[in-house]
Amino acid sequence: MGNSNKFKNIKIVMRLLEYFKPYRRHLIIIFVLTVGSTLLGLVPVYLMKPLTDDVFVATGISDNDRIWTLSILCFTLIVVHIVLTVTSSILEYLQECLSEKVGVNIRRSLYAHLQKLDLQFFYEERTGDLHSRITDDTESLKSFFVYDLVNLIISIVMFVGMGVILFYLDWRLTIILLLPMPLIVILMKVFGGKIIIVYRKLYNKIANMSSL
């Protein structure tokens, strides 16, 4: 039963991905910008080491060398911040364009499908449920594929990247920081199931309100 449901869910996801095929270039650009901006966002974390070792606590170097190093690091941070700002703006624009285009295509497909159904279907189904599926569910779907998946990629790249940098800087401190991870995973699993239940109740209430 479990494997059957998983296979069914995979088929649904693959069907939904068909709506993104015409926008493959958009997706590639979004993916590249996402990974690139995330990796670039790790630069300030890495620069904390030379900033501390070569500027604040460094011994045996002249004030001119200290100021020169500080100037280079500050200039690098400013450039990184500017690039990240520009990249984030472009990424947000592309995501919004892709989200609206995919949302329109999904709604058109749903509307075309509804036109083919018998009147008995509309008699048995609540208007609020149909309205919620066409509007709210479509919005959730496009947000998941365009925004949530991007945020997932960002989180994975950030987690792996920061882990590599922290291990490079101090592996003992990194192990200490990772100790709470099993507890966090358990809490996510426990509360994740409860959040799904709450969301379903919220969905039903929205549908009931739409039926009024």
PDB file of C-alpha atoms in Angstrom, residues 9-212:
ATOM      1  CA  ASN A   9       2.737  10.529  -5.885  1.00  0.00           C
ATOM      2  CA  ILE A  10       5.730  10.251  -8.203  1.00  0.00           C
ATOM      3  CA  LYS A  11       3.403  10.020 -11.222  1.00  0.00           C
ATOM      4  CA  ILE A  12       1.557  13.138 -10.046  1.00  0.00           C
ATOM      5  CA  VAL A  13       4.817  15.053  -9.636  1.00  0.00           C
ATOM      6  CA  MET A  14       5.967  13.983 -13.103  1.00  0.00           C
ATOM      7  CA  ARG A  15       2.670  15.158 -14.588  1.00  0.00           C
ATOM      8  CA  LEU A  16       3.055  18.520 -12.884  1.00  0.00           C
ATOM      9  CA  LEU A  17       6.607  18.866 -14.166  1.00  0.00           C
ATOM     10  CA  GLU A  18       5.211  18.745 -17.704  1.00  0.00           C
ATOM     11  CA  TYR A  19       4.012  22.315 -17.178  1.00  0.00           C
ATOM     12  CA  PHE A  20       7.626  23.421 -16.707  1.00  0.00           C
ATOM     13  CA  LYS A  21       8.995  21.859 -19.898  1.00  0.00           C
ATOM     14  CA  PRO A  22       8.374  24.957 -22.061  1.00  0.00           C
ATOM     15  CA  TYR A  23      10.386  26.987 -19.548  1.00  0.00           C
ATOM     16  CA  ARG A  24      13.481  24.807 -19.216  1.00  0.00           C
ATOM     17  CA  ARG A  25      15.802  27.742 -19.930  1.00  0.00           C
ATOM     18  CA  HIS A  26      14.134  29.692 -17.150  1.00  0.00           C
ATOM     19  CA  LEU A  27      14.652  26.784 -14.776  1.00  0.00           C
ATOM     20  CA  ILE A  28      18.318  26.357 -15.720  1.00  0.00           C
ATOM     21  CA  ILE A  29      19.014  30.062 -15.225  1.00  0.00           C
ATOM     22  CA  ILE A  30      17.184  30.037 -11.886  1.00  0.00           C
ATOM     23  CA  PHE A  31      19.117  26.967 -10.763  1.00  0.00           C
ATOM     24  CA  VAL A  32      22.497  28.452 -11.759  1.00  0.00           C
ATOM     25  CA  LEU A  33      21.713  31.793 -10.101  1.00  0.00           C
ATOM     26  CA  THR A  34      20.468  30.039  -6.974  1.00  0.00           C
ATOM     27  CA  VAL A  35      23.548  27.866  -6.549  1.00  0.00           C
ATOM     28  CA  GLY A  36      25.901  30.710  -7.509  1.00  0.00           C
ATOM     29  CA  SER A  37      24.352  33.252  -5.139  1.00  0.00           C
ATOM     30  CA  THR A  38      24.281  30.700  -2.317  1.00  0.00           C
ATOM     31  CA  LEU A  39      27.972  29.868  -2.778  1.00  0.00           C
ATOM     32  CA  LEU A  40      28.775  33.573  -3.013  1.00  0.00           C
ATOM     33  CA  GLY A  41      26.892  34.109   0.235  1.00  0.00           C
ATOM     34  CA  LEU A  42      29.392  31.790   1.927  1.00  0.00           C
ATOM     35  CA  VAL A  43      32.287  34.128   1.111  1.00  0.00           C
ATOM     36  CA  PRO A  44      31.668  36.436   4.123  1.00  0.00           C
ATOM     37  CA  VAL A  45      31.676  33.390   6.385  1.00  0.00           C
ATOM     38  CA  TYR A  46      35.062  32.285   5.058  1.00  0.00           C
ATOM     39  CA  LEU A  47      36.499  35.822   5.299  1.00  0.00           C
ATOM     40  CA  MET A  48      35.899  35.863   9.055  1.00  0.00           C
ATOM     41  CA  LYS A  49      39.049  33.762   9.508  1.00  0.00           C
ATOM     42  CA  PRO A  50      41.522  36.125   7.768  1.00  0.00           C
ATOM     43  CA  LEU A  51      39.703  39.089   9.282  1.00  0.00           C
ATOM     44  CA  THR A  52      40.314  37.713  12.752  1.00  0.00           C
ATOM     45  CA  ASP A  53      43.757  36.142  12.253  1.00  0.00           C
ATOM     46  CA  ASP A  54      45.354  38.743   9.966  1.00  0.00           C
ATOM     47  CA  VAL A  55      43.753  41.933  11.282  1.00  0.00           C
ATOM     48  CA  PHE A  56      42.416  41.817  14.825  1.00  0.00           C
ATOM     49  CA  VAL A  57      44.706  39.338  16.593  1.00  0.00           C
ATOM     50  CA  ALA A  58      47.679  39.313  14.209  1.00  0.00           C
ATOM     51  CA  THR A  59      51.105  39.951  15.722  1.00  0.00           C
ATOM     52  CA  GLY A  60      54.392  40.858  14.094  1.00  0.00           C
ATOM     53  CA  ILE A  61      52.894  42.856  11.221  1.00  0.00           C
ATOM     54  CA  SER A  62      52.924  46.604  10.675  1.00  0.00           C
ATOM     55  CA  ASP A  63      49.886  48.835  10.940  1.00  0.00           C
ATOM     56  CA  ASN A  64      50.104  49.576   7.210  1.00  0.00           C
ATOM     57  CA  ASP A  65      49.858  45.855   6.372  1.00  0.00           C
ATOM     58  CA  ARG A  66      46.974  45.482   8.807  1.00  0.00           C
ATOM     59  CA  ILE A  67      45.094  48.399   7.236  1.00  0.00           C
ATOM     60  CA  TRP A  68      45.822  47.105   3.724  1.00  0.00           C
ATOM     61  CA  THR A  69      44.466  43.652   4.576  1.00  0.00           C
ATOM     62  CA  LEU A  70      41.397  45.181   6.216  1.00  0.00           C
ATOM     63  CA  SER A  71      40.787  47.361   3.148  1.00  0.00           C
ATOM     64  CA  ILE A  72      40.957  44.366   0.793  1.00  0.00           C
ATOM     65  CA  LEU A  73      38.574  42.351   2.948  1.00  0.00           C
ATOM     66  CA  CYS A  74      36.099  45.242   3.252  1.00  0.00           C
ATOM     67  CA  PHE A  75      36.224  45.875  -0.498  1.00  0.00           C
ATOM     68  CA  THR A  76      35.612  42.154  -1.153  1.00  0.00           C
ATOM     69  CA  LEU A  77      32.625  42.146   1.194  1.00  0.00           C
ATOM     70  CA  ILE A  78      31.153  45.224  -0.500  1.00  0.00           C
ATOM     71  CA  VAL A  79      31.539  43.665  -3.972  1.00  0.00           C
ATOM     72  CA  VAL A  80      29.975  40.412  -2.747  1.00  0.00           C
ATOM     73  CA  HIS A  81      27.051  42.313  -1.245  1.00  0.00           C
ATOM     74  CA  ILE A  82      26.439  44.258  -4.487  1.00  0.00           C
ATOM     75  CA  VAL A  83      26.602  41.102  -6.621  1.00  0.00           C
ATOM     76  CA  LEU A  84      24.258  39.273  -4.249  1.00  0.00           C
ATOM     77  CA  THR A  85      21.765  42.140  -4.339  1.00  0.00           C
ATOM     78  CA  VAL A  86      21.729  42.222  -8.148  1.00  0.00           C
ATOM     79  CA  THR A  87      21.553  38.436  -8.398  1.00  0.00           C
ATOM     80  CA  SER A  88      18.705  38.241  -5.874  1.00  0.00           C
ATOM     81  CA  SER A  89      16.721  40.846  -7.807  1.00  0.00           C
ATOM     82  CA  ILE A  90      17.175  38.980 -11.104  1.00  0.00           C
ATOM     83  CA  LEU A  91      16.326  35.663  -9.447  1.00  0.00           C
ATOM     84  CA  GLU A  92      13.169  37.067  -7.865  1.00  0.00           C
ATOM     85  CA  TYR A  93      12.052  38.526 -11.205  1.00  0.00           C
ATOM     86  CA  LEU A  94      12.618  35.227 -13.046  1.00  0.00           C
ATOM     87  CA  GLN A  95      10.847  33.252 -10.334  1.00  0.00           C
ATOM     88  CA  GLU A  96       7.825  35.542 -10.419  1.00  0.00           C
ATOM     89  CA  CYS A  97       7.603  35.358 -14.231  1.00  0.00           C
ATOM     90  CA  LEU A  98       7.894  31.569 -14.206  1.00  0.00           C
ATOM     91  CA  SER A  99       5.400  31.259 -11.363  1.00  0.00           C
ATOM     92  CA  GLU A 100       2.731  33.305 -13.148  1.00  0.00           C
ATOM     93  CA  LYS A 101       3.214  31.528 -16.499  1.00  0.00           C
ATOM     94  CA  VAL A 102       2.992  28.061 -14.932  1.00  0.00           C
ATOM     95  CA  GLY A 103       0.021  29.106 -12.809  1.00  0.00           C
ATOM     96  CA  VAL A 104      -1.878  30.305 -15.879  1.00  0.00           C
ATOM     97  CA  ASN A 105      -1.188  27.038 -17.728  1.00  0.00           C
ATOM     98  CA  ILE A 106      -2.341  24.908 -14.782  1.00  0.00           C
ATOM     99  CA  ARG A 107      -5.543  26.928 -14.387  1.00  0.00           C
ATOM    100  CA  ARG A 108      -6.282  26.676 -18.109  1.00  0.00           C
ATOM    101  CA  SER A 109      -5.846  22.901 -17.972  1.00  0.00           C
ATOM    102  CA  LEU A 110      -8.132  22.652 -14.956  1.00  0.00           C
ATOM    103  CA  TYR A 111     -10.761  24.836 -16.594  1.00  0.00           C
ATOM    104  CA  ALA A 112     -10.619  22.803 -19.797  1.00  0.00           C
ATOM    105  CA  HIS A 113     -11.003  19.598 -17.771  1.00  0.00           C
ATOM    106  CA  LEU A 114     -13.978  20.972 -15.858  1.00  0.00           C
ATOM    107  CA  GLN A 115     -15.721  21.806 -19.133  1.00  0.00           C
ATOM    108  CA  LYS A 116     -15.659  18.110 -20.058  1.00  0.00           C
ATOM    109  CA  LEU A 117     -17.288  16.869 -16.825  1.00  0.00           C
ATOM    110  CA  ASP A 118     -20.954  15.943 -16.468  1.00  0.00           C
ATOM    111  CA  LEU A 119     -23.389  18.212 -14.672  1.00  0.00           C
ATOM    112  CA  GLN A 120     -23.801  15.486 -12.049  1.00  0.00           C
ATOM    113  CA  PHE A 121     -20.246  16.120 -10.912  1.00  0.00           C
ATOM    114  CA  PHE A 122     -21.006  19.777 -10.192  1.00  0.00           C
ATOM    115  CA  TYR A 123     -24.191  18.769  -8.417  1.00  0.00           C
ATOM    116  CA  GLU A 124     -22.294  16.427  -6.057  1.00  0.00           C
ATOM    117  CA  GLU A 125     -19.242  18.604  -5.449  1.00  0.00           C
ATOM    118  CA  ARG A 126     -19.273  21.773  -3.376  1.00  0.00           C
ATOM    119  CA  THR A 127     -18.563  25.027  -5.168  1.00  0.00           C
ATOM    120  CA  GLY A 128     -16.104  26.000  -2.449  1.00  0.00           C
ATOM    121  CA  ASP A 129     -14.032  22.852  -3.005  1.00  0.00           C
ATOM    122  CA  LEU A 130     -13.793  23.490  -6.734  1.00  0.00           C
ATOM    123  CA  HIS A 131     -12.964  27.154  -6.213  1.00  0.00           C
ATOM    124  CA  SER A 132     -10.302  26.271  -3.650  1.00  0.00           C
ATOM    125  CA  ARG A 133      -8.673  23.734  -5.951  1.00  0.00           C
ATOM    126  CA  ILE A 134      -8.566  26.102  -8.919  1.00  0.00           C
ATOM    127  CA  THR A 135      -7.238  29.071  -6.959  1.00  0.00           C
ATOM    128  CA  ASP A 136      -5.576  28.058  -3.682  1.00  0.00           C
ATOM    129  CA  ASP A 137      -4.213  24.668  -4.766  1.00  0.00           C
ATOM    130  CA  THR A 138      -2.848  26.097  -8.006  1.00  0.00           C
ATOM    131  CA  GLU A 139      -1.139  28.859  -6.055  1.00  0.00           C
ATOM    132  CA  SER A 140       0.350  26.302  -3.661  1.00  0.00           C
ATOM    133  CA  LEU A 141       1.593  24.104  -6.515  1.00  0.00           C
ATOM    134  CA  LYS A 142       3.364  26.857  -8.404  1.00  0.00           C
ATOM    135  CA  SER A 143       4.831  28.246  -5.169  1.00  0.00           C
ATOM    136  CA  PHE A 144       6.148  24.810  -4.248  1.00  0.00           C
ATOM    137  CA  PHE A 145       7.895  24.159  -7.554  1.00  0.00           C
ATOM    138  CA  VAL A 146       9.158  27.705  -8.154  1.00  0.00           C
ATOM    139  CA  TYR A 147       9.931  28.953  -4.645  1.00  0.00           C
ATOM    140  CA  ASP A 148      10.002  26.089  -2.151  1.00  0.00           C
ATOM    141  CA  LEU A 149      12.251  23.854  -4.255  1.00  0.00           C
ATOM    142  CA  VAL A 150      14.611  26.796  -4.796  1.00  0.00           C
ATOM    143  CA  ASN A 151      14.698  27.397  -1.043  1.00  0.00           C
ATOM    144  CA  LEU A 152      15.403  23.691  -0.536  1.00  0.00           C
ATOM    145  CA  ILE A 153      18.367  23.896  -2.932  1.00  0.00           C
ATOM    146  CA  ILE A 154      19.616  26.995  -1.125  1.00  0.00           C
ATOM    147  CA  SER A 155      19.336  25.256   2.254  1.00  0.00           C
ATOM    148  CA  ILE A 156      21.200  22.146   1.042  1.00  0.00           C
ATOM    149  CA  VAL A 157      24.003  24.127  -0.629  1.00  0.00           C
ATOM    150  CA  MET A 158      24.277  26.437   2.383  1.00  0.00           C
ATOM    151  CA  PHE A 159      24.356  23.535   4.834  1.00  0.00           C
ATOM    152  CA  VAL A 160      26.997  21.603   2.882  1.00  0.00           C
ATOM    153  CA  GLY A 161      29.040  24.716   2.108  1.00  0.00           C
ATOM    154  CA  MET A 162      29.059  26.002   5.675  1.00  0.00           C
ATOM    155  CA  GLY A 163      29.866  22.507   6.904  1.00  0.00           C
ATOM    156  CA  VAL A 164      32.904  22.320   4.626  1.00  0.00           C
ATOM    157  CA  ILE A 165      34.076  25.795   5.683  1.00  0.00           C
ATOM    158  CA  LEU A 166      33.566  25.081   9.379  1.00  0.00           C
ATOM    159  CA  PHE A 167      35.409  21.754   9.134  1.00  0.00           C
ATOM    160  CA  TYR A 168      38.237  23.583   7.406  1.00  0.00           C
ATOM    161  CA  LEU A 169      38.367  26.264  10.101  1.00  0.00           C
ATOM    162  CA  ASP A 170      37.907  24.031  13.170  1.00  0.00           C
ATOM    163  CA  TRP A 171      36.635  20.442  12.886  1.00  0.00           C
ATOM    164  CA  ARG A 172      36.226  20.046  16.672  1.00  0.00           C
ATOM    165  CA  LEU A 173      33.889  23.027  16.947  1.00  0.00           C
ATOM    166  CA  THR A 174      31.968  21.781  13.898  1.00  0.00           C
ATOM    167  CA  ILE A 175      31.303  18.399  15.516  1.00  0.00           C
ATOM    168  CA  ILE A 176      29.993  20.147  18.625  1.00  0.00           C
ATOM    169  CA  LEU A 177      27.685  22.284  16.487  1.00  0.00           C
ATOM    170  CA  LEU A 178      26.332  19.198  14.697  1.00  0.00           C
ATOM    171  CA  LEU A 179      25.460  17.326  17.913  1.00  0.00           C
ATOM    172  CA  PRO A 180      21.859  18.700  18.094  1.00  0.00           C
ATOM    173  CA  MET A 181      21.131  17.616  14.484  1.00  0.00           C
ATOM    174  CA  PRO A 182      19.524  14.220  15.347  1.00  0.00           C
ATOM    175  CA  LEU A 183      17.156  15.947  17.771  1.00  0.00           C
ATOM    176  CA  ILE A 184      16.261  18.562  15.139  1.00  0.00           C
ATOM    177  CA  VAL A 185      15.506  15.833  12.570  1.00  0.00           C
ATOM    178  CA  ILE A 186      13.251  13.999  15.046  1.00  0.00           C
ATOM    179  CA  LEU A 187      11.373  17.199  15.930  1.00  0.00           C
ATOM    180  CA  MET A 188      10.913  18.026  12.230  1.00  0.00           C
ATOM    181  CA  LYS A 189       9.452  14.585  11.600  1.00  0.00           C
ATOM    182  CA  VAL A 190       7.086  14.790  14.585  1.00  0.00           C
ATOM    183  CA  PHE A 191       5.845  18.315  13.973  1.00  0.00           C
ATOM    184  CA  GLY A 192       5.831  17.877  10.181  1.00  0.00           C
ATOM    185  CA  GLY A 193       3.013  15.336  10.440  1.00  0.00           C
ATOM    186  CA  LYS A 194       1.038  17.634  12.736  1.00  0.00           C
ATOM    187  CA  ILE A 195       1.482  20.558  10.352  1.00  0.00           C
ATOM    188  CA  ILE A 196       0.016  18.463   7.513  1.00  0.00           C
ATOM    189  CA  ILE A 197      -3.058  17.698   9.637  1.00  0.00           C
ATOM    190  CA  VAL A 198      -3.504  21.373  10.521  1.00  0.00           C
ATOM    191  CA  TYR A 199      -3.125  22.363   6.853  1.00  0.00           C
ATOM    192  CA  ARG A 200      -5.836  19.907   5.809  1.00  0.00           C
ATOM    193  CA  LYS A 201      -8.192  21.339   8.433  1.00  0.00           C
ATOM    194  CA  LEU A 202      -7.391  24.837   7.197  1.00  0.00           C
ATOM    195  CA  TYR A 203      -8.058  23.757   3.597  1.00  0.00           C
ATOM    196  CA  ASN A 204     -11.466  22.377   4.568  1.00  0.00           C
ATOM    197  CA  LYS A 205     -12.368  25.587   6.423  1.00  0.00           C
ATOM    198  CA  ILE A 206     -11.369  27.699   3.410  1.00  0.00           C
ATOM    199  CA  ALA A 207     -13.530  25.488   1.203  1.00  0.00           C
ATOM    200  CA  ASN A 208     -16.452  25.834   3.631  1.00  0.00           C
ATOM    201  CA  MET A 209     -16.095  29.623   3.628  1.00  0.00           C
ATOM    202  CA  SER A 210     -16.038  29.673  -0.173  1.00  0.00           C
ATOM    203  CA  SER A 211     -19.273  27.680  -0.250  1.00  0.00           C
ATOM    204  CA  LEU A 212     -21.175  30.333   1.670  1.00  0.00           C
TER     205      LEU A 212
END
